[in-house]
């Protein structure tokens, strides 16, 4: 995912009005319970590597520091015929353990504006159908859905009409997820503290229907900004969305232990470390959880294909 700063595209008040009219206000639940246990998928890339490489000198460190922590599962491959079963496999396994899965929907058309993670559904109608199929696999237990990373922070490649369509589709996606599983919590894209300003991001989030369709926002996905900066930033965004909204935030701490690279390199930079372990016990009612949304060791697209697992990079992050 590309995380360089982008200029604000014209969303227009009409977009916000139309989305607000299309969705009745949603009663947002309180903060995520602090005792929430997140799901660690035994079939994740890092767990598969650890199991297959017991004699590798890097294995003990990767196993204890990374594979031992719950991480998000990304649904980034466009496979509409199997996505319901793919999601159900995860949610069923998590439910059997009494754990909460973190799932990333990553299929919005024109995702990453043609960058290293380009792809997604061929058009918004196909995306809407994919999301409904995704939602059908969520079951009835608690789940966290990270809705379309970069979809609101990175819009520079979209025309005004395309942007309006994207915002409306994101609102429909969240509504479909809640309709399928009222216990699912859906978080919308807030970028991160060194990207768009809090005022710009809050305006875009309003246009995308977060106030009527979302449970909260997320920041720092696949990025390296320090946790304290993201807490301050997300609270600023939430403040601009209104204290009565009931919205909260989650922060990706998977690779921010050393903060950003000195030159702010965003794509597989060296010298980074994992951050705070995933937890819902943040001590802050505005911050639902610290999560490992970007699985440490899965590449951004510069040291190898985006999403592939690199034991060398995982070992470095785990050090």
XYZ file of C-alpha atoms in Angstrom:
319
model
C 0.000 0.000 0.000
C 1.211 3.472 -0.795
C 1.325 5.803 2.206
C 2.778 9.029 0.856
C 0.901 12.264 1.481
C -1.935 12.979 -0.932
C -3.854 16.128 -1.725
C -7.525 16.353 -0.837
C -9.812 15.436 -3.717
C -13.111 17.278 -3.968
C -15.704 15.178 -2.211
C -18.454 17.759 -2.177
C -21.176 18.294 0.365
C -23.663 16.593 -1.917
C -21.880 13.272 -1.451
C -22.152 13.476 2.322
C -25.798 14.463 2.073
C -26.692 11.608 -0.250
C -24.909 9.014 1.881
C -26.489 10.372 5.046
C -29.904 10.167 3.441
C -29.347 6.584 2.290
C -28.516 5.183 5.743
C -30.295 5.703 9.021
C -28.024 6.469 11.988
C -26.483 3.354 13.487
C -26.368 2.822 17.227
C -22.661 2.327 17.888
C -21.606 0.005 20.690
C -19.206 1.059 23.416
C -15.530 0.297 23.533
C -14.303 -3.184 22.741
C -14.113 -5.236 25.976
C -10.612 -5.108 27.384
C -10.602 -8.874 27.899
C -11.132 -9.559 24.185
C -8.816 -12.281 22.892
C -7.875 -12.003 19.231
C -7.568 -14.949 16.862
C -4.178 -16.295 15.829
C -4.734 -18.246 12.610
C -2.653 -21.455 12.478
C -2.802 -21.211 8.678
C -1.234 -17.747 8.500
C 1.884 -17.415 6.361
C 4.156 -16.950 9.360
C 2.707 -19.936 11.218
C 3.057 -22.115 8.134
C 6.694 -21.024 7.747
C 7.474 -21.690 11.407
C 5.942 -25.164 11.197
C 7.828 -25.993 8.004
C 11.248 -24.737 9.125
C 12.012 -26.104 12.621
C 15.756 -26.273 11.923
C 16.131 -22.728 10.561
C 18.266 -20.520 12.812
C 15.711 -17.700 12.426
C 12.776 -19.868 13.464
C 12.858 -19.505 17.292
C 12.863 -15.706 17.217
C 10.163 -15.501 14.540
C 8.068 -18.122 16.326
C 8.164 -16.451 19.736
C 7.996 -12.794 18.753
C 5.750 -12.836 15.678
C 3.987 -16.148 15.126
C 2.884 -16.190 18.760
C 0.821 -13.025 18.329
C -2.663 -12.737 16.766
C -2.682 -10.967 13.421
C -5.244 -9.834 10.890
C -6.321 -11.996 7.979
C -6.383 -10.166 4.639
C -8.969 -10.958 1.974
C -7.099 -9.415 -0.913
C -7.541 -11.993 -3.655
C -10.631 -11.474 -5.788
C -12.380 -14.822 -5.568
C -16.136 -14.156 -5.354
C -17.038 -17.835 -5.675
C -15.116 -18.858 -2.556
C -14.971 -15.771 -0.324
C -17.941 -16.791 1.850
C -16.363 -20.166 2.614
C -12.942 -18.552 3.089
C -14.323 -16.099 5.653
C -16.430 -18.758 7.356
C -13.350 -20.943 7.837
C -11.688 -18.141 9.812
C -14.703 -17.036 11.829
C -15.694 -20.602 12.692
C -12.184 -21.424 13.904
C -12.065 -18.231 15.972
C -15.508 -18.892 17.470
C -14.480 -22.411 18.480
C -11.635 -20.894 20.511
C -13.730 -18.074 21.984
C -11.584 -15.539 20.132
C -12.284 -12.510 17.953
C -10.942 -12.557 14.403
C -9.594 -9.435 12.715
C -10.406 -9.488 9.003
C -9.259 -7.019 6.374
C -11.481 -6.518 3.345
C -9.211 -5.323 0.533
C -11.037 -5.428 -2.770
C -12.107 -1.862 -3.560
C -11.620 -1.042 -7.271
C -8.556 1.095 -8.046
C -7.034 0.130 -4.717
C -3.612 1.607 -3.998
C -4.089 3.853 -7.054
C -2.140 1.386 -9.190
C 0.746 0.998 -6.730
C 2.440 -2.148 -5.468
C -0.859 -3.512 -4.138
C -2.951 -2.677 -7.202
C -5.937 -4.871 -7.904
C -9.353 -5.361 -6.377
C -12.767 -5.981 -7.851
C -13.247 -4.939 -11.484
C -15.963 -2.376 -10.685
C -18.141 -1.163 -7.815
C -21.071 -3.423 -8.677
C -18.733 -6.422 -8.486
C -17.294 -5.069 -5.249
C -20.743 -4.695 -3.698
C -21.516 -8.316 -4.573
C -18.145 -9.446 -3.196
C -18.750 -7.644 0.099
C -22.151 -9.259 0.500
C -20.506 -12.647 -0.036
C -17.731 -11.697 2.411
C -20.323 -10.685 5.006
C -22.209 -13.953 4.572
C -19.246 -15.822 6.065
C -18.956 -13.739 9.224
C -21.235 -15.877 11.360
C -22.796 -14.363 14.473
C -19.882 -14.018 16.878
C -17.752 -10.939 17.537
C -15.511 -9.903 14.655
C -13.480 -6.876 13.651
C -13.496 -5.782 10.020
C -10.842 -3.359 8.786
C -12.647 -1.888 5.805
C -10.472 -1.267 2.743
C -7.077 0.151 3.778
C -6.130 3.347 1.916
C -9.622 3.678 0.438
C -10.260 7.062 2.062
C -6.728 8.352 2.632
C -5.542 7.618 -0.917
C -7.966 9.013 -3.502
C -5.696 11.015 -5.819
C -6.335 8.719 -8.789
C -10.125 9.078 -8.661
C -12.351 11.485 -10.528
C -15.091 13.280 -8.613
C -17.659 10.774 -9.877
C -15.439 7.812 -9.014
C -14.882 9.219 -5.541
C -18.605 9.650 -4.954
C -19.163 6.068 -6.066
C -16.423 4.788 -3.764
C -17.787 6.610 -0.733
C -21.288 5.278 -1.340
C -19.956 1.758 -1.852
C -17.980 1.853 1.415
C -21.126 2.858 3.296
C -23.055 0.030 1.646
C -20.281 -2.405 2.527
C -20.402 -1.549 6.222
C -24.190 -1.768 6.206
C -24.051 -5.187 4.545
C -21.546 -6.430 7.132
C -23.673 -5.237 10.031
C -26.770 -6.723 8.430
C -25.100 -10.119 8.178
C -23.548 -9.987 11.663
C -24.665 -7.290 14.120
C -21.769 -8.289 16.393
C -19.185 -7.303 13.796
C -17.415 -3.998 14.325
C -16.468 -2.134 11.145
C -13.626 0.396 11.147
C -13.066 2.956 8.363
C -9.747 4.209 6.970
C -8.149 7.208 8.709
C -4.727 6.987 7.045
C -2.098 7.955 9.610
C -0.688 10.944 11.462
C 1.828 11.974 8.773
C -0.559 11.710 5.809
C -3.693 13.852 5.627
C -4.652 16.300 8.350
C -7.244 15.290 10.927
C -9.661 17.829 9.474
C -9.281 16.496 5.926
C -9.584 12.881 7.010
C -12.646 13.575 9.161
C -14.337 15.300 6.234
C -13.687 12.326 3.976
C -14.862 9.862 6.614
C -18.129 11.775 6.925
C -18.587 11.567 3.177
C -17.937 7.827 3.287
C -20.727 7.325 5.822
C -18.738 6.487 8.944
C -21.264 8.270 11.160
C -24.169 6.201 9.891
C -22.494 2.920 8.943
C -19.304 2.544 10.987
C -18.206 1.641 14.491
C -14.916 3.471 14.365
C -11.750 4.294 12.472
C -8.295 2.757 12.099
C -4.864 4.265 11.529
C -1.288 3.311 10.672
C -2.116 0.178 8.654
C 1.109 -1.073 7.053
C 2.870 2.013 8.360
C 5.444 2.818 11.025
C 4.183 5.878 12.899
C 4.661 5.754 16.657
C 1.699 4.729 18.762
C 1.541 7.983 20.740
C 1.325 9.965 17.500
C -1.490 7.739 16.229
C -3.430 7.984 19.474
C -3.275 11.765 19.310
C -4.163 11.781 15.609
C -7.125 9.423 15.835
C -8.495 11.314 18.822
C -8.260 14.503 16.793
C -10.149 12.876 13.918
C -12.766 11.497 16.307
C -13.171 14.924 17.871
C -13.924 16.431 14.484
C -16.500 13.711 13.851
C -18.290 14.733 17.043
C -18.193 13.531 20.636
C -21.739 12.184 20.319
C -20.817 9.840 17.452
C -19.779 6.998 19.765
C -16.981 6.131 17.350
C -13.673 4.736 18.586
C -10.346 3.804 16.993
C -7.921 0.924 16.532
C -4.245 1.367 15.712
C -1.888 -0.909 13.798
C 1.201 -1.442 15.956
C 2.643 -4.332 13.972
C 5.787 -2.554 12.765
C 6.067 0.733 14.648
C 8.366 -0.240 17.511
C 11.200 1.932 16.165
C 8.944 4.517 14.555
C 9.282 5.534 10.905
C 12.471 5.204 8.897
C 14.668 8.332 8.987
C 13.816 9.103 5.354
C 10.168 8.068 5.833
C 10.580 5.175 3.412
C 7.257 3.334 3.456
C 8.047 0.216 1.429
C 9.891 -2.551 3.314
C 12.292 -0.189 5.118
C 15.096 -1.698 7.169
C 15.714 -1.013 10.830
C 12.074 -1.276 11.901
C 10.723 -3.405 14.765
C 7.382 -4.801 15.855
C 5.449 -2.584 18.255
C 3.019 -3.174 21.125
C 1.484 -6.622 21.185
C -2.149 -6.849 20.086
C -4.504 -6.023 22.947
C -7.917 -4.566 23.622
C -6.750 -3.441 27.060
C -5.401 -0.054 25.994
C -6.509 1.878 29.092
C -8.074 4.488 26.830
C -11.826 4.419 26.080
C -11.234 6.148 22.735
C -8.813 3.443 21.551
C -10.461 0.040 21.231
C -7.308 -1.915 20.503
C -3.764 -2.083 19.314
C -3.765 -4.629 16.491
C -1.251 -6.259 14.194
C -3.144 -5.528 11.000
C -0.166 -5.758 8.660
C 1.361 -9.167 9.458
C 5.043 -8.575 10.275
C 7.221 -10.211 7.645
C 4.681 -9.909 4.846
C 6.195 -7.532 2.311
C 4.938 -4.189 1.001
C 6.070 -4.852 -2.552
C 9.656 -3.584 -2.768
C 11.701 -6.454 -1.285
C 9.385 -8.926 -3.002
C 5.818 -9.247 -4.189
C 3.315 -7.475 -1.934
C 1.863 -9.848 0.645
C 4.520 -12.541 0.369
C 6.241 -13.680 3.552
C 9.946 -12.959 3.986
C 11.652 -14.755 6.889
C 14.586 -12.361 6.592
C 12.328 -9.334 7.058
C 10.352 -11.044 9.821
C 13.596 -11.889 11.638
C 14.720 -8.268 11.403
C 11.387 -6.953 12.707
C 11.425 -9.464 15.568
C 14.892 -8.519 16.767
